[in-house]
Coordinates of N, CA and C in Angstrom, one line a residue:
M1 N -61.4 33.6 31.7 CA -61.3 32.5 32.9 C -62.6 32.2 32.9
S2 N -62.7 30.6 33.1 CA -63.7 29.8 32.9 C -64.1 29.5 34.6
V3 N -65.4 28.9 34.6 CA -66.0 29.0 35.9 C -66.4 27.3 36.1
N4 N -65.8 26.3 36.7 CA -66.4 25.3 37.0 C -67.9 25.0 37.8
L5 N -69.0 25.0 37.2 CA -70.1 24.8 37.9 C -70.5 23.8 38.8
S6 N -71.3 24.3 39.8 CA -71.7 22.8 40.5 C -73.1 23.2 39.9
K7 N -74.4 21.9 40.6 CA -75.5 22.1 40.3 C -76.2 22.8 41.0
G8 N -77.0 23.6 40.4 CA -77.4 25.0 40.9 C -77.1 26.1 40.7
Q9 N -75.6 26.1 40.6 CA -74.9 27.3 40.7 C -75.0 28.5 39.4
G10 N -75.4 29.4 39.5 CA -75.9 30.6 38.3 C -74.6 31.5 38.3
I11 N -74.3 31.8 36.9 CA -73.5 32.8 36.9 C -74.0 33.7 35.5
S12 N -73.7 35.2 35.7 CA -74.1 36.3 34.7 C -73.2 35.8 33.5
L13 N -73.9 36.2 32.6 CA -73.3 36.3 31.1 C -73.0 37.4 30.5
Q14 N -71.7 37.7 31.1 CA -71.2 39.3 31.1 C -70.2 39.1 30.5
K15 N -69.6 39.7 29.4 CA -68.2 39.6 29.3 C -67.2 40.1 30.2
S16 N -65.8 39.8 30.3 CA -65.0 40.3 31.2 C -64.6 41.8 31.2
D17 N -64.9 42.6 30.4 CA -64.7 43.8 30.2 C -65.9 44.6 30.4
G18 N -67.1 43.9 31.1 CA -68.2 44.7 31.4 C -69.1 44.2 30.7
G19 N -69.0 44.2 29.3 CA -70.0 44.6 27.9 C -70.7 43.0 28.2
T20 N -71.9 43.3 27.5 CA -73.0 41.9 27.3 C -72.2 41.1 26.3
L21 N -72.7 39.6 26.5 CA -72.5 38.7 25.6 C -73.2 39.0 24.6
T22 N -73.1 38.5 23.2 CA -74.1 38.8 22.1 C -74.1 37.5 21.3
A23 N -73.1 36.5 21.8 CA -73.3 35.2 20.9 C -72.6 34.4 21.5
V24 N -73.3 32.8 22.3 CA -72.8 31.8 22.9 C -72.8 30.6 22.5
R25 N -72.2 29.6 22.9 CA -72.0 28.1 22.0 C -72.2 27.5 23.1
M26 N -73.4 26.3 23.5 CA -73.0 25.4 24.4 C -72.5 24.2 23.6
G27 N -71.4 23.7 24.4 CA -70.7 22.8 24.0 C -70.6 21.4 24.4
L28 N -70.9 20.4 24.0 CA -71.0 18.8 24.4 C -70.1 18.3 24.1
G29 N -69.4 17.5 25.1 CA -68.3 16.9 24.9 C -68.4 15.3 25.6
W30 N -67.5 14.3 24.9 CA -68.1 13.0 25.7 C -66.9 11.7 25.2
Q31 N -66.9 10.7 25.9 CA -66.0 9.6 25.3 C -66.9 8.5 25.7
A32 N -67.0 6.9 24.9 CA -67.7 5.8 25.7 C -66.5 5.8 26.5
A33 N -67.0 5.1 27.6 CA -66.2 4.4 29.1 C -65.6 3.3 28.6
P34 N -64.5 2.7 28.6 CA -63.6 1.7 28.2 C -64.2 0.2 29.2
R35 N -64.8 -0.6 28.4 CA -65.2 -1.8 29.3 C -64.1 -3.1 29.1
R36 N -64.2 -3.9 30.1 CA -63.7 -4.8 30.2 C -64.4 -6.1 29.3
G37 N -63.6 -6.7 28.8 CA -64.1 -8.0 28.0 C -63.2 -9.0 28.0
L38 N -63.7 -10.0 27.3 CA -63.0 -11.3 27.3 C -61.5 -11.3 26.1
F39 N -61.3 -10.1 25.4 CA -60.2 -10.1 24.8 C -59.5 -8.4 25.1
G40 N -59.8 -8.0 26.4 CA -59.1 -6.9 26.8 C -60.4 -5.6 27.0
K41 N -60.0 -4.5 27.1 CA -60.7 -3.3 26.9 C -61.2 -3.1 25.6
R42 N -62.3 -2.4 25.7 CA -63.0 -2.0 24.3 C -64.1 -1.3 24.6
T43 N -64.5 0.1 23.8 CA -65.7 0.5 24.2 C -66.8 0.7 23.0
K44 N -68.0 1.0 23.5 CA -69.3 0.7 22.6 C -69.7 2.4 22.2
E45 N -70.1 2.2 20.9 CA -70.2 3.7 20.6 C -71.5 4.5 21.1
I46 N -71.6 5.6 21.4 CA -72.7 6.0 22.4 C -73.2 7.2 21.9
D47 N -74.1 7.5 21.4 CA -74.5 8.7 20.6 C -75.7 9.6 21.6
L48 N -74.6 10.5 22.0 CA -75.7 11.7 23.2 C -75.9 12.9 22.1
D49 N -77.1 13.3 22.7 CA -77.7 14.4 21.4 C -77.9 15.7 22.8
A50 N -77.2 16.9 22.1 CA -77.8 18.1 22.8 C -78.7 18.5 22.0
S51 N -79.8 19.0 23.2 CA -81.0 19.7 22.8 C -81.0 21.4 23.4
A52 N -81.5 22.3 22.8 CA -82.0 23.5 23.4 C -83.5 23.3 23.3
V53 N -83.9 23.8 24.1 CA -85.8 24.0 24.3 C -86.0 25.6 24.9
L54 N -86.6 26.1 23.9 CA -86.7 27.5 23.8 C -88.5 27.6 24.7
F55 N -88.1 28.5 25.9 CA -89.5 28.5 26.6 C -89.7 30.1 26.7
A56 N -91.0 30.6 26.8 CA -91.8 31.7 26.9 C -92.9 31.5 28.0
D57 N -92.4 32.3 29.1 CA -93.4 32.2 30.1 C -93.7 30.6 30.5
K58 N -92.7 30.1 30.7 CA -92.6 28.3 31.1 C -93.6 27.5 29.9
Q59 N -93.9 27.9 28.6 CA -94.0 27.0 27.7 C -93.4 27.0 26.7
P60 N -93.3 25.6 26.3 CA -92.1 25.5 25.2 C -92.8 25.9 24.0
V61 N -91.6 26.8 23.1 CA -92.3 27.5 22.1 C -91.2 27.0 20.9
D62 N -90.4 26.3 20.7 CA -89.6 25.8 20.0 C -88.3 24.8 20.7
V63 N -87.8 24.1 19.4 CA -86.7 23.5 19.8 C -85.5 23.4 19.0
V64 N -84.4 22.9 19.3 CA -83.4 22.8 18.3 C -82.6 21.8 18.8
F65 N -82.6 20.6 18.1 CA -82.2 19.4 18.6 C -81.7 18.6 16.9
F66 N -81.2 17.2 17.0 CA -80.6 16.7 15.6 C -81.7 16.9 14.5
R67 N -83.1 16.6 14.9 CA -84.2 16.4 13.7 C -84.6 18.1 13.1
H68 N -83.9 18.9 14.1 CA -84.6 20.4 13.7 C -83.4 21.5 14.4
L69 N -82.3 21.7 13.3 CA -81.4 22.3 13.7 C -81.3 23.9 13.8
V70 N -82.2 24.2 13.4 CA -82.4 25.9 13.7 C -83.8 26.1 14.3
S71 N -83.6 27.1 14.9 CA -84.8 27.6 15.6 C -85.8 28.1 14.6
D72 N -87.2 28.2 14.7 CA -87.9 29.2 13.7 C -87.4 30.3 13.2
D73 N -87.1 31.0 14.1 CA -86.5 32.2 14.2 C -85.0 32.7 13.7
G74 N -84.4 31.5 13.7 CA -83.0 31.8 13.6 C -81.8 31.9 14.3
S75 N -82.3 32.4 15.7 CA -81.4 32.7 16.5 C -80.7 31.7 17.2
V76 N -81.5 30.3 17.1 CA -80.6 29.2 17.9 C -80.0 28.0 16.8
R77 N -79.1 27.7 16.6 CA -78.5 26.8 15.6 C -77.5 25.6 16.1
H78 N -78.0 24.2 15.8 CA -77.5 23.0 16.2 C -76.1 22.6 15.0
T79 N -75.1 22.5 15.4 CA -74.2 22.2 14.6 C -74.3 20.9 13.5
G80 N -75.1 19.9 14.3 CA -75.5 18.8 13.4 C -75.2 17.4 14.4
D81 N -75.7 16.5 14.1 CA -75.3 15.4 14.9 C -74.0 14.6 14.7
N82 N -73.6 14.4 16.3 CA -72.2 13.3 16.1 C -73.3 12.0 16.8
L83 N -72.9 11.0 16.5 CA -73.3 9.6 16.6 C -72.5 9.0 17.3
V84 N -71.1 9.3 17.6 CA -70.3 8.4 18.5 C -69.5 8.8 19.7
G85 N -69.3 10.4 19.9 CA -68.4 11.1 20.6 C -67.1 11.1 20.0
G86 N -66.5 11.6 21.4 CA -64.9 12.2 20.7 C -64.1 11.2 21.0
A87 N -62.8 11.3 20.9 CA -61.5 10.5 21.2 C -60.8 11.1 22.2
G88 N -61.1 11.5 23.2 CA -60.6 12.0 24.3 C -59.8 13.4 23.7
Q89 N -60.0 14.0 22.6 CA -59.4 15.1 22.3 C -60.1 16.3 23.7
G90 N -61.1 16.6 23.7 CA -61.6 17.2 24.8 C -62.6 18.3 24.3
G91 N -62.5 18.5 23.0 CA -63.5 19.3 22.4 C -64.7 19.0 22.2
D92 N -65.6 19.8 21.2 CA -66.9 19.8 21.2 C -67.3 18.9 20.1
D93 N -67.9 17.6 21.1 CA -68.8 16.7 19.7 C -69.6 17.2 19.2
E94 N -70.7 18.1 19.8 CA -71.8 18.9 19.4 C -71.9 20.3 20.0
A95 N -72.3 21.0 19.4 CA -72.5 22.4 19.7 C -73.9 23.0 19.5
I96 N -74.4 23.8 20.0 CA -75.8 24.8 20.1 C -75.0 26.2 19.9
L97 N -75.2 27.1 19.0 CA -75.1 28.4 18.9 C -76.1 29.3 19.2
V98 N -76.1 30.1 19.9 CA -77.3 31.4 20.1 C -77.0 32.7 20.0
D99 N -77.5 33.0 19.4 CA -77.3 34.3 19.2 C -78.3 35.2 20.1
L100 N -77.7 35.8 21.0 CA -78.6 36.3 22.2 C -79.2 37.5 21.8
Q101 N -78.7 38.3 20.7 CA -79.2 39.7 20.4 C -80.7 39.3 19.4
R102 N -80.4 37.9 18.9 CA -81.9 37.6 17.6 C -82.7 36.9 18.3
V103 N -82.5 36.7 20.0 CA -83.7 35.6 20.3 C -85.0 36.7 20.8
P104 N -85.7 36.2 20.1 CA -87.2 37.1 20.6 C -87.3 37.3 21.7
V105 N -87.7 38.7 22.1 CA -88.0 38.9 23.5 C -89.1 38.5 24.1
H106 N -89.6 37.9 23.6 CA -90.7 36.7 24.3 C -90.3 35.7 24.8
I107 N -89.0 35.1 24.6 CA -88.3 33.9 24.4 C -87.6 34.6 26.1
D108 N -87.9 33.8 27.4 CA -87.1 33.9 28.2 C -86.0 33.3 28.8
Q109 N -86.4 32.0 28.5 CA -85.4 30.6 28.9 C -84.9 30.1 27.9
I110 N -83.7 29.6 28.0 CA -83.5 28.3 26.7 C -82.9 27.3 28.0
V111 N -83.2 26.2 27.6 CA -82.7 24.9 28.5 C -81.9 24.1 27.6
F112 N -80.9 23.8 27.9 CA -80.0 22.4 27.5 C -80.2 21.4 27.9
T113 N -80.3 20.4 27.5 CA -80.7 19.3 27.7 C -79.5 18.1 26.9
V114 N -79.6 16.8 27.3 CA -78.3 16.1 27.2 C -79.2 14.6 27.0
N115 N -79.4 13.5 26.0 CA -79.8 12.6 25.9 C -79.2 11.4 25.6
S116 N -79.3 10.2 25.6 CA -78.2 9.1 25.2 C -79.4 8.4 24.5
F117 N -79.1 8.7 23.1 CA -80.2 8.2 22.1 C -80.2 6.9 22.0
T118 N -78.4 6.3 22.0 CA -78.5 4.6 21.9 C -78.6 4.1 23.3
G119 N -79.4 4.7 24.2 CA -80.1 4.4 25.6 C -78.9 3.9 26.5
Q120 N -77.4 4.2 26.4 CA -76.5 3.5 27.5 C -76.7 5.0 28.5
T121 N -76.3 4.4 29.6 CA -76.6 5.2 30.9 C -75.2 5.9 31.0
F122 N -75.1 7.1 31.8 CA -74.2 7.9 32.1 C -72.8 7.0 33.0
A123 N -73.4 6.1 33.6 CA -72.2 5.0 33.9 C -71.2 4.8 32.6
E124 N -71.7 4.5 31.5 CA -70.8 4.2 30.2 C -70.2 5.3 29.6
V125 N -70.3 6.6 30.2 CA -69.8 7.8 29.5 C -68.7 8.0 30.4
E126 N -67.6 8.6 29.6 CA -66.4 9.3 30.2 C -66.2 11.0 29.8
N127 N -65.7 11.5 30.5 CA -65.4 12.8 30.1 C -66.4 13.7 29.5
A128 N -67.3 13.4 30.1 CA -68.2 14.2 29.6 C -68.6 15.8 30.0
F129 N -69.1 16.6 29.1 CA -69.1 18.0 30.2 C -70.0 19.0 28.8
C130 N -70.4 19.9 29.6 CA -71.2 21.1 29.0 C -70.6 22.2 29.4
R131 N -70.3 23.2 28.1 CA -69.6 24.3 28.1 C -70.3 25.4 27.7
I132 N -70.0 26.7 28.3 CA -70.6 28.2 27.6 C -69.7 28.6 27.2
V133 N -69.4 28.9 25.9 CA -68.5 29.8 25.4 C -68.8 30.8 24.8
D134 N -67.9 32.1 24.8 CA -68.6 33.2 24.2 C -67.8 33.1 22.9
E135 N -68.9 33.0 22.0 CA -68.7 32.8 20.7 C -68.0 33.9 19.8
T136 N -67.8 35.1 20.3 CA -67.2 35.9 19.2 C -65.7 36.1 19.6
N137 N -65.3 35.2 20.8 CA -63.9 35.3 20.7 C -63.0 33.9 21.3
G138 N -64.2 32.9 21.3 CA -63.9 31.7 21.7 C -63.5 31.3 23.0
Q139 N -63.7 32.1 24.1 CA -63.4 31.9 25.3 C -64.2 31.4 26.2
E140 N -64.2 30.1 26.8 CA -64.7 29.3 27.9 C -65.2 30.4 28.9
M141 N -66.6 30.3 29.4 CA -67.1 31.3 30.3 C -67.2 30.3 31.7
A142 N -67.9 29.4 31.0 CA -68.4 28.0 32.3 C -68.4 26.7 31.7
R143 N -68.1 25.9 32.6 CA -67.9 24.2 32.5 C -68.9 23.6 33.4
Y144 N -69.9 22.8 33.2 CA -70.7 21.7 34.0 C -69.8 20.2 33.6
T145 N -69.2 19.7 34.5 CA -69.1 18.6 34.2 C -70.0 17.3 34.7
L146 N -70.3 16.5 34.1 CA -70.9 15.3 34.7 C -70.2 14.1 35.2
T147 N -70.5 14.4 36.6 CA -69.4 13.3 37.7 C -70.2 12.2 38.0
G148 N -69.6 11.4 38.6 CA -70.1 10.1 38.9 C -71.0 8.7 38.4
G149 N -71.2 9.3 36.9 CA -71.8 8.1 36.1 C -73.1 8.2 36.7
G150 N -74.0 7.4 36.7 CA -74.9 7.1 37.1 C -75.9 5.9 36.0
Q151 N -77.2 5.6 36.7 CA -77.9 4.6 36.1 C -79.2 5.7 35.2
Y152 N -79.0 6.6 34.9 CA -79.8 7.1 33.9 C -79.3 7.4 32.5
T153 N -80.1 8.1 31.8 CA -79.6 8.4 30.4 C -79.9 9.7 29.4
A154 N -80.5 10.5 30.5 CA -80.3 12.0 30.3 C -79.8 13.1 31.5
Q155 N -79.6 13.9 31.1 CA -79.3 15.2 31.9 C -80.0 16.4 31.5
I156 N -80.4 17.2 32.6 CA -80.9 18.8 31.9 C -79.6 19.3 32.7
M157 N -78.9 19.8 31.6 CA -77.9 20.5 31.9 C -77.7 21.8 32.3
A158 N -77.9 23.0 31.8 CA -78.5 23.9 32.3 C -79.2 25.1 31.5
K159 N -79.3 25.7 32.0 CA -80.2 26.9 31.2 C -79.8 28.3 31.2
V160 N -80.4 29.0 30.0 CA -79.7 30.5 30.1 C -80.9 31.3 30.5
H161 N -81.1 32.4 30.8 CA -82.7 33.2 31.2 C -82.3 34.6 31.3
R162 N -83.1 35.3 30.6 CA -83.0 36.7 30.9 C -82.8 37.0 32.3
S163 N -82.1 38.3 32.3 CA -82.3 38.6 34.0 C -81.4 40.2 33.5
G164 N -82.5 41.1 33.9 CA -82.4 42.5 33.6 C -82.2 42.7 32.1
N165 N -81.2 43.6 31.9 CA -80.8 43.3 30.3 C -80.0 42.6 29.8
G166 N -79.2 41.4 30.5 CA -78.6 40.3 30.0 C -79.2 39.0 30.3
W167 N -78.4 38.2 30.3 CA -78.7 37.0 30.6 C -78.0 36.2 31.8
T168 N -78.3 35.4 32.4 CA -77.6 34.4 33.3 C -77.9 32.9 33.1
M169 N -76.8 32.0 33.2 CA -76.4 31.0 33.1 C -76.7 30.0 34.4
T170 N -77.6 29.0 34.6 CA -77.8 28.4 36.0 C -77.8 26.8 35.5
A171 N -76.3 26.0 35.9 CA -76.5 24.6 36.0 C -77.4 24.3 36.6
I172 N -77.8 23.1 35.8 CA -79.2 22.4 36.7 C -78.6 21.1 36.9
G173 N -77.9 20.3 36.3 CA -77.5 18.9 36.5 C -78.2 17.9 37.2
T174 N -79.8 17.9 36.7 CA -80.7 17.0 37.3 C -81.0 15.8 36.4
P175 N -80.7 14.5 36.4 CA -80.5 13.6 36.0 C -82.1 13.1 35.5
G176 N -82.3 12.6 34.2 CA -83.5 11.9 34.0 C -83.3 10.5 33.2
N177 N -84.3 10.1 32.5 CA -84.3 8.8 31.4 C -85.3 9.4 30.3
G178 N -84.7 9.0 29.2 CA -85.3 9.3 27.8 C -84.2 9.4 26.8
R179 N -84.8 9.0 25.8 CA -84.0 9.1 24.5 C -83.8 10.3 24.0
T180 N -85.0 11.3 24.2 CA -85.0 12.4 23.4 C -85.5 13.8 24.8
F181 N -85.4 15.0 24.3 CA -85.8 15.8 25.0 C -87.3 15.7 25.4
Q182 N -88.3 15.6 24.6 CA -89.9 15.2 24.8 C -89.7 14.6 26.3
D183 N -89.2 13.4 26.3 CA -89.0 12.6 27.2 C -88.8 13.1 28.7
L184 N -88.1 14.3 28.8 CA -87.3 15.0 29.5 C -88.6 16.4 30.4
M185 N -89.6 16.5 29.2 CA -90.4 17.6 29.4 C -91.0 17.5 31.1
P186 N -91.2 16.8 31.5 CA -91.7 16.5 32.9 C -90.8 16.9 34.1
T187 N -89.4 16.8 33.5 CA -88.2 17.0 34.7 C -87.7 18.2 34.2
I188 N -88.0 18.8 32.8 CA -87.6 20.2 33.0 C -88.6 21.0 33.9
L189 N -89.8 21.0 33.6 CA -90.8 22.3 34.0 C -90.6 22.6 35.7
P190 N -90.2 21.7 36.4 CA -89.8 22.2 37.9 C -88.5 23.2 37.8
H191 N -87.7 23.3 36.9 CA -86.5 24.2 36.7 C -86.5 25.5 36.3
L192 N -87.9 25.7 35.7 CA -88.4 27.1 35.0 C -88.3 28.2 36.2

């Protein structure tokens, strides 16, 4: 059963049978919003980019994004850059896979961000979402939907962080501006 998350809401990343999750996927999907033009509706290609910033004691120690597809330790992997988004099928256009059992013990938080590399605002994006999926069985556990558009070009979507012996996901949903995760670092730090 999937949970629709609202800004700031957290969920424990436990399996429904009480076991601990071992691998999760952060999926990102989107479409370009149709725009009215002289010759009817048309869309402009939008390149959103998913990134995962790995933190140890509030310090960034690694990042996975379209120019660095695998974390240095191999526990986090980006499936590849999608330059145009989806055609409305609702699937993941970009995904980041996290092998929670392989994440080094010093990494205590992984923050997921989305940036409009081409510079369009989220007012020009439709059906954008971030979701966490149990990678072992494909079951969606949580979904965060970008709602209301907005005149910003980036979003700090969510974070997974250590909680006792397991992991917890917290939806952040804080807007920002910037083409890459580096531009968002000042906005990310207060959420750690």
